[in-house]
Coordinates of C-alpha atoms in Angstrom, one line a residue:
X96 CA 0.0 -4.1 -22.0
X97 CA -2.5 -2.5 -24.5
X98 CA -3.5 0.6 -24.7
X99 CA -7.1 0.0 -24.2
X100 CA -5.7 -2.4 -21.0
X101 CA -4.3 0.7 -19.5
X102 CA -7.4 3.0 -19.8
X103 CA -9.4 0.2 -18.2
X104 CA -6.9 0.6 -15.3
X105 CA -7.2 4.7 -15.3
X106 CA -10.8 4.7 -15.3
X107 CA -10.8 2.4 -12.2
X108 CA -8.1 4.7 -10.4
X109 CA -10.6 7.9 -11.5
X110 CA -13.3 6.2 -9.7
X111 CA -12.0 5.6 -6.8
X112 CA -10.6 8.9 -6.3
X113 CA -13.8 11.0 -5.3
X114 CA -13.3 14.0 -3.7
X115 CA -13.6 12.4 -0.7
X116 CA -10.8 10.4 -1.0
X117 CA -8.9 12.9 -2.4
X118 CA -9.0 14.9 1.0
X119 CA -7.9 11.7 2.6
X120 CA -4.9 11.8 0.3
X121 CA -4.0 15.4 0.4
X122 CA -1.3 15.2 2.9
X123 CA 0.6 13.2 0.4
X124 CA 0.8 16.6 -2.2
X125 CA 4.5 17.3 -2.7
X126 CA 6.0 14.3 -0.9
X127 CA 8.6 11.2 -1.8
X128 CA 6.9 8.4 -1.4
X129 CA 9.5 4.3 -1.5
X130 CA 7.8 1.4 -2.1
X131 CA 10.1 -1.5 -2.2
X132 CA 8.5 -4.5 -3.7
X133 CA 7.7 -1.7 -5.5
X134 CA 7.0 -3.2 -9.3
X135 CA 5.2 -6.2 -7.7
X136 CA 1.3 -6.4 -7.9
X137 CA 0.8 -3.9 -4.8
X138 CA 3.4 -1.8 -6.1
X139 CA 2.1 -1.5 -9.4
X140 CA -0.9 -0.9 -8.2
X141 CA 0.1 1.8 -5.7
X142 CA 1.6 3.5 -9.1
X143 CA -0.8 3.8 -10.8
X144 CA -3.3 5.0 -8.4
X145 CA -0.3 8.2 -7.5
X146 CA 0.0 8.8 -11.4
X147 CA -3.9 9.4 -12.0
X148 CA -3.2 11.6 -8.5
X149 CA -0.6 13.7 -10.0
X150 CA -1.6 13.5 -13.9
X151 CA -5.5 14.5 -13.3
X152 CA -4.8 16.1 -9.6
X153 CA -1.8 17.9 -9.0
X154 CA -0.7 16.2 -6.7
X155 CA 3.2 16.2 -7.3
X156 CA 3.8 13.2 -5.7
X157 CA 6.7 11.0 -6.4
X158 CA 7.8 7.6 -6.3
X159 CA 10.8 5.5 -5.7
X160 CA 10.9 1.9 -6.3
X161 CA 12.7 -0.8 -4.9
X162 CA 13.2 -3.9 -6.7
X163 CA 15.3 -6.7 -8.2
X164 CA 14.9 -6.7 -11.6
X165 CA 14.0 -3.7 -13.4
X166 CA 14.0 -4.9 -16.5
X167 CA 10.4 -6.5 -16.1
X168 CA 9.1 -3.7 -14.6
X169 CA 9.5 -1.7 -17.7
X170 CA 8.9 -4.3 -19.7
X171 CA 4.7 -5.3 -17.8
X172 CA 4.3 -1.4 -17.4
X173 CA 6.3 1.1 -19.9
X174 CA 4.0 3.6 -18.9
X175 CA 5.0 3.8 -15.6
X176 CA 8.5 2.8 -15.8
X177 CA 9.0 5.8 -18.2
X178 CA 7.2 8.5 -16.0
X179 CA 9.2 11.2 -14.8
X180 CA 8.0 10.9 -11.1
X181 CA 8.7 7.6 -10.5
X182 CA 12.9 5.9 -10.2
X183 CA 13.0 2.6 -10.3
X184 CA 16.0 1.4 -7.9
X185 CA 17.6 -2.3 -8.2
X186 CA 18.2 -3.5 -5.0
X187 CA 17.6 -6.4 -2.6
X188 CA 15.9 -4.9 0.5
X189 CA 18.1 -7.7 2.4
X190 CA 20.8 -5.7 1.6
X191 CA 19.1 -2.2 1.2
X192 CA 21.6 0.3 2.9
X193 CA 20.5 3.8 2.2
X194 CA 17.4 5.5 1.1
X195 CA 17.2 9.4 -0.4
X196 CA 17.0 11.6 2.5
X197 CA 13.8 12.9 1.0
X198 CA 11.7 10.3 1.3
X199 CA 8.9 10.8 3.8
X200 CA 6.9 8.0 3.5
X201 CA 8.0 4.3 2.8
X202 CA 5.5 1.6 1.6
X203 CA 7.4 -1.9 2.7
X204 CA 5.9 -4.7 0.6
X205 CA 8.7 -6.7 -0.7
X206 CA 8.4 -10.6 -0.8
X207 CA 6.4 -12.9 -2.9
X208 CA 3.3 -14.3 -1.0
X209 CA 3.7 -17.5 -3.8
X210 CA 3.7 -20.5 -1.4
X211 CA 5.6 -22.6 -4.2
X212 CA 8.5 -20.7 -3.3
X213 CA 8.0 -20.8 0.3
X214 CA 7.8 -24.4 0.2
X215 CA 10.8 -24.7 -2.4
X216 CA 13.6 -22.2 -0.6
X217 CA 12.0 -21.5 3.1
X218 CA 15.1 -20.3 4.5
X219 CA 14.9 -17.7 1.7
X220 CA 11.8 -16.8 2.6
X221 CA 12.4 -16.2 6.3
X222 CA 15.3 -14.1 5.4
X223 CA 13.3 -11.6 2.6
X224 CA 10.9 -10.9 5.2
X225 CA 12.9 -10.9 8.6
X226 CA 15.7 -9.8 7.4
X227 CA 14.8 -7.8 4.8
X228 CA 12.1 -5.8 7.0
X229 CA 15.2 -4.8 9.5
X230 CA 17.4 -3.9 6.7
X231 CA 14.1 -0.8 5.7
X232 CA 13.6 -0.6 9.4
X233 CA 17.2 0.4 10.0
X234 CA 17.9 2.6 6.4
X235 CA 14.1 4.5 7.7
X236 CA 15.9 5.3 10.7
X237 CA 17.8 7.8 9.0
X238 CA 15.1 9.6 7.6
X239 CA 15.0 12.8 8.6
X240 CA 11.7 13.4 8.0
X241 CA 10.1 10.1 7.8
X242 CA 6.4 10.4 8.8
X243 CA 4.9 6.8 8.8
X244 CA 6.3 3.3 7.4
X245 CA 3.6 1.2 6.2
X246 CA 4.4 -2.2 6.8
X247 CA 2.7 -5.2 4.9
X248 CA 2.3 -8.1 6.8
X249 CA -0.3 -10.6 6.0
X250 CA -3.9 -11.9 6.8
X251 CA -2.4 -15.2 7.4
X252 CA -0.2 -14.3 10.6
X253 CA -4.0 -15.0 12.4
X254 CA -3.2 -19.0 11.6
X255 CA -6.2 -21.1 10.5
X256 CA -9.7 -19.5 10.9
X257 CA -12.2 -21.6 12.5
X258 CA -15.2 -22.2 10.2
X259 CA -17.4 -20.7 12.4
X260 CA -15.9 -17.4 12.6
X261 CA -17.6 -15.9 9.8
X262 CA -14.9 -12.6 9.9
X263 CA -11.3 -12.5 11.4
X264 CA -11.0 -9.1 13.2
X265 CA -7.1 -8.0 14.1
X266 CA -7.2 -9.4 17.4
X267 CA -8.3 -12.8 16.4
X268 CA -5.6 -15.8 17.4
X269 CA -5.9 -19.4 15.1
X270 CA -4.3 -22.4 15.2
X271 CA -0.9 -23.2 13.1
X272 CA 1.5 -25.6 13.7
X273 CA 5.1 -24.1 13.9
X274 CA 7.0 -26.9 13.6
X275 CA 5.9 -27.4 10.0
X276 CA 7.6 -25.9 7.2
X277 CA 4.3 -24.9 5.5
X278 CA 4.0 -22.4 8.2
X279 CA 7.5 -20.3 6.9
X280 CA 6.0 -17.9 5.3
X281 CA 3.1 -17.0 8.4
X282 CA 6.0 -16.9 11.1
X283 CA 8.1 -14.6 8.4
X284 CA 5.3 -12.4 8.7
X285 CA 4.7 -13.0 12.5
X286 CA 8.1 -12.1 12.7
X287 CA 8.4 -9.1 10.8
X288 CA 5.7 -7.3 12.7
X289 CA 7.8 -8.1 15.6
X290 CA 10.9 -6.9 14.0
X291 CA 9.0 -3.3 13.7
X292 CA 7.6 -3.7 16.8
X293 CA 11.1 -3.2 18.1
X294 CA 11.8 -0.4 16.3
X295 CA 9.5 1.8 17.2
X296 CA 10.5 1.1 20.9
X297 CA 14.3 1.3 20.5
X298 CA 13.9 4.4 17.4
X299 CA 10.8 5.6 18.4
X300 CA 9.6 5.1 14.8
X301 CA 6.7 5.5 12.9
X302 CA 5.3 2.1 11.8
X303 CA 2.1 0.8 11.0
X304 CA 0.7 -2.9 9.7
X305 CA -1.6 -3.8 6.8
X306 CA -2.8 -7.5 6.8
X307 CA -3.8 -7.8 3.5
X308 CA -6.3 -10.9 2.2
X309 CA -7.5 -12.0 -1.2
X310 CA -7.6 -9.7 -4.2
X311 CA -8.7 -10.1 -8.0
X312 CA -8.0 -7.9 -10.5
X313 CA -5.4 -6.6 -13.5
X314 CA -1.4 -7.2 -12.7
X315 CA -2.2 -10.1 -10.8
X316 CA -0.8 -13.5 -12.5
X317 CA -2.6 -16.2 -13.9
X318 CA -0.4 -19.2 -13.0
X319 CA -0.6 -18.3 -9.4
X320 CA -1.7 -21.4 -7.3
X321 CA -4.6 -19.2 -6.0
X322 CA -8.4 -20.6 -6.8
X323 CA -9.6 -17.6 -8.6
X324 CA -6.2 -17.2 -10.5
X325 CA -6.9 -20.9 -11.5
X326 CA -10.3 -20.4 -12.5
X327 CA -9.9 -17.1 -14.0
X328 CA -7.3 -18.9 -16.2
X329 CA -9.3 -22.0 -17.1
X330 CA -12.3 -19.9 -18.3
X331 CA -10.0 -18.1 -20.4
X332 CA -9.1 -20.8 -22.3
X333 CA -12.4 -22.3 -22.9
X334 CA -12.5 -24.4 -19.8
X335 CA -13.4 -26.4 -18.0
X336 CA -13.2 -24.4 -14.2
X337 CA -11.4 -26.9 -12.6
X338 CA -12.5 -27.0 -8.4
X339 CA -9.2 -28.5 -6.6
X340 CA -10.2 -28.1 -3.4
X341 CA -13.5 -28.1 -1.4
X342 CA -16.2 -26.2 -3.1
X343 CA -17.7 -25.3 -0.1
X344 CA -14.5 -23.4 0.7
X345 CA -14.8 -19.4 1.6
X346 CA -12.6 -16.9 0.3
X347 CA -13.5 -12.6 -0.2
X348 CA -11.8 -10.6 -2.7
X349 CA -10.9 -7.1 -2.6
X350 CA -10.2 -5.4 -6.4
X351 CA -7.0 -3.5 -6.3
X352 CA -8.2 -0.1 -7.1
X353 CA -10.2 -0.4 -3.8
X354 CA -7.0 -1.9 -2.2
X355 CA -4.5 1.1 -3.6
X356 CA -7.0 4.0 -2.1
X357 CA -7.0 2.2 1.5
X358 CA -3.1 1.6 1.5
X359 CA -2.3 5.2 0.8
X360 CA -4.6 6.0 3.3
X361 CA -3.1 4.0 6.2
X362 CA -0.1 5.8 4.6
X363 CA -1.1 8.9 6.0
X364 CA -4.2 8.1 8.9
X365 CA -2.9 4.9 10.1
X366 CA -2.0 4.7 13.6
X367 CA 1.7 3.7 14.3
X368 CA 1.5 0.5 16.4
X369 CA -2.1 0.0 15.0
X370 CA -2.6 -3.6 12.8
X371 CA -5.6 -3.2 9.8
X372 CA -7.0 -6.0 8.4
X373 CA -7.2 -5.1 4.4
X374 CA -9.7 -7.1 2.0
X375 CA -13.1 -7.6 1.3
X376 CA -15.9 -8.2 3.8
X377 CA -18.0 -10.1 1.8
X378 CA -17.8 -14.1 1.4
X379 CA -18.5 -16.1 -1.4
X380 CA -17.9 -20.1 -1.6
X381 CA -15.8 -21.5 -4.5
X382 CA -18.2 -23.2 -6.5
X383 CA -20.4 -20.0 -6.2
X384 CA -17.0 -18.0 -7.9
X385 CA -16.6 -20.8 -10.3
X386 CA -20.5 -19.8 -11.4
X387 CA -20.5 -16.4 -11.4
X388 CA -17.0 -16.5 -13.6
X389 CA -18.9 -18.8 -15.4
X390 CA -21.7 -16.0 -16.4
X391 CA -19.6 -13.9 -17.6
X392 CA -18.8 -15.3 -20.7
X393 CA -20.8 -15.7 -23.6
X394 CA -20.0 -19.2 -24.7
X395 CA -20.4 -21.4 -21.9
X396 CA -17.7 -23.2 -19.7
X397 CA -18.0 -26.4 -17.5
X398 CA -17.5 -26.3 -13.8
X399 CA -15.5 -29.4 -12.9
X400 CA -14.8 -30.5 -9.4
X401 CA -12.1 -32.8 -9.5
X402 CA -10.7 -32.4 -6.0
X403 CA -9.5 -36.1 -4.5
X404 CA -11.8 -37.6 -1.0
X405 CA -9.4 -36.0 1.6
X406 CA -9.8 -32.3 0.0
X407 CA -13.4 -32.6 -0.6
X408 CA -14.0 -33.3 2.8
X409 CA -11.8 -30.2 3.9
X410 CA -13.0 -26.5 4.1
X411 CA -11.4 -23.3 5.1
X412 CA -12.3 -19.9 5.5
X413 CA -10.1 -16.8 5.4
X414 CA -12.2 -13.8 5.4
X415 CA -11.4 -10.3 7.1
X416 CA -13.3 -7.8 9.5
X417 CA -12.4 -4.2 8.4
X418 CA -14.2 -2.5 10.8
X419 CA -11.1 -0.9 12.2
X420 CA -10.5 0.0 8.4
X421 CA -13.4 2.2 7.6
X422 CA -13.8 4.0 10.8
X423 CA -10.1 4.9 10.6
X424 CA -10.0 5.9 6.7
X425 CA -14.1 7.1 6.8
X426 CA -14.1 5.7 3.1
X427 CA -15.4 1.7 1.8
X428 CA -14.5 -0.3 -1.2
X429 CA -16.9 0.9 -4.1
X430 CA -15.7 -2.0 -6.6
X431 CA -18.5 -5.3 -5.8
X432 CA -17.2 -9.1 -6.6
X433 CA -18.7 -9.6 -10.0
X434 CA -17.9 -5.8 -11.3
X435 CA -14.0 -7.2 -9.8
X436 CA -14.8 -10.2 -11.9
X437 CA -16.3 -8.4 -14.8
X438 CA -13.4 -6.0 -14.9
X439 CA -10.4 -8.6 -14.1
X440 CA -11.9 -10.8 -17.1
X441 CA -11.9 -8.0 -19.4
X442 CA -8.4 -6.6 -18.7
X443 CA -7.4 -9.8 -19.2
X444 CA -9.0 -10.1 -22.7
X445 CA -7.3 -6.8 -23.7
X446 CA -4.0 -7.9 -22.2
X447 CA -3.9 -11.2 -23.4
X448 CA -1.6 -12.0 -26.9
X449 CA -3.0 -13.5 -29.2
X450 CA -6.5 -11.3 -27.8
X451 CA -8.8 -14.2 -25.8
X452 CA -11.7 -15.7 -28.4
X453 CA -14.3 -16.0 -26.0
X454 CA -16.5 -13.0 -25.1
X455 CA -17.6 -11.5 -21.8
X456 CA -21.4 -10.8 -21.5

């Protein structure tokens, strides 16, 4: 990553930490914080966000994180890899035994949400995030001082939302049919929750749930087989946006800046037992992303919808309340859809090798 690609990302994490937030996050001064999944796109994220808190705030915070193959992590983010508050620690959380005693706080967000690999090795997928969860569960256990374990689940354990549900609050209940191997991944998650349900019965331990949604912004892959990946990706290159799907099709994306801030604040406000729904509030159709990508490049760059009968007469919504959110965290997401766009396209630009040769507005 360039140079100028990292102070895009620092000037992000400097917005979003106003005082306020700041006081949200002061009970993390001083404390060990393990994220496994830890050099993934939340990870990352969660990084960089504690760096800016301890390079421009004091806030002496470090990190440990767990993950499979530290070589890429070093080799996407040498900045962070080489800091001297953060470890990096190789291991599969399947098989994750011990953590360092001083840890007070652990962040679990291992496993791909990539539903090509759910689909290609399911069984795999069931274990990472069943097994896996118990294997933090139990090490967390031995914490002496552990004082909440943030547990990411997902915003798709609530099945399909019906289209006229225009938000899915935490206790909403869809439809999904379990005896399909598409739904792996969703009763991985369901499961999971389950799995920390029973420890803080059996261990009396500290656990809360995230369900994150959508997000859009620097870290995050190109070639996933997301829409606005896809169409980020396309405009990149010129074009055309290809539309796969159902234009009509609503989605909400949260920028990760945003997302950072209100994971380290469940971290340390978030009620054990509680469920938050993470993401943005606010909707947008496909075909509207595909335009307002569109605008914000100087040379222009078809929209194409090339989606076959049976997907064009299929929509979906997946779209989160987070009421329960703000009144828990007293903060909101500062970062709108087009600045996410505007920002995510640029980082890109700066990122990319050879640089991108078409220009954002």
């Amino acid at each position: 990553m360039t140079a100028d690609a990292q102070q895009l990302v620092r000037e992000d994490c400097d917005e979003a930490l106003t005082t306020e937030v700041r006081t949200l996050l002061a009970p993390l001064r001083g404390q060990h914080i393990l994220v496994t999944g830890g050099t993934g796109f939340v990870g990352t994220w969660l990084t960089e966000m504690v760096a800016r808190l301890n390079d421009a705030h004091g806030f002496r915070t470090r990190l440990t994180l767990v993950c499979r193959r530290a070589d890429r992590f070093a080799a996407k983010a040498p900045h962070l890899a080489a800091r001297g508050d953060v470890t990096v620690l190789e291991r599969d959380v399947r098989y994750l035994v011990d953590i360092p005693p001083d840890v007070t706080y652990v962040v679990h967000a291992a496993g791909t949400p990539d539903n090509r690999q759910h689909a290609s090795n399911p069984l795999q997928t069931l274990h990472t995030f069943i097994q896996g969860t118990d294997a933090v569960l139990d090490a967390a256990t031995r914490l002496p001082d552990l004082r909440n374990f943030l547990h990411l689940s997902s915003g798709n354990v609530y099945g399909a939302q019906v289209w006229e549900v225009e938000r899915a609050a935490e206790d909403y209940r869809g439809t999904l049919d379990i005896g399909s191997v598409a739904s792996t991944y969703v009763e991985a998650k369901r499961g999971a929750e389950t799995v920390c349900a029973a420890y803080r019965a059996q261990h009396r331990l500290v656990t809360t749930t995230v369900r994150p949604f959508a997000f859009m912004g620097p870290y995050q892959h190109l070639d996933r087989p997301w829409a606005v990946n896809n169409f980020l990706h396309d405009a990149l290159r010129g074009g055309p946006i290809r539309i796969l799907g159902n234009g009509a099709t609503v989605r909400s994306y949260m920028y990760p800046s945003d997302m950072a801030v209100a994971l380290l604040g469940l971290l340390v406000r978030g009620r054990s037992g509680a469920a938050y729904n993470l993401g943005s509030p606010e909707p947008v159709a496909l075909y509207a992303l595909a335009q307002r990508i569109q605008a914000q490049f100087s040379t222009l760059v078809e929209i194409r919808e090339t989606a076959s009968p049976r997907h064009s007469r299929a929509r979906s919504r997946f779209v989160p309340d987070v009421g329960l959110l703000r009144r828990t965290l007293g903060v909101s997401a500062v970062v709108s859809l087009d600045a996410a766009i505007r920002r995510t396209v640029r980082w890109h630009q700066l990122s990319a090798t050879p640089p991108v040769r078409y220009a954002v507005l």
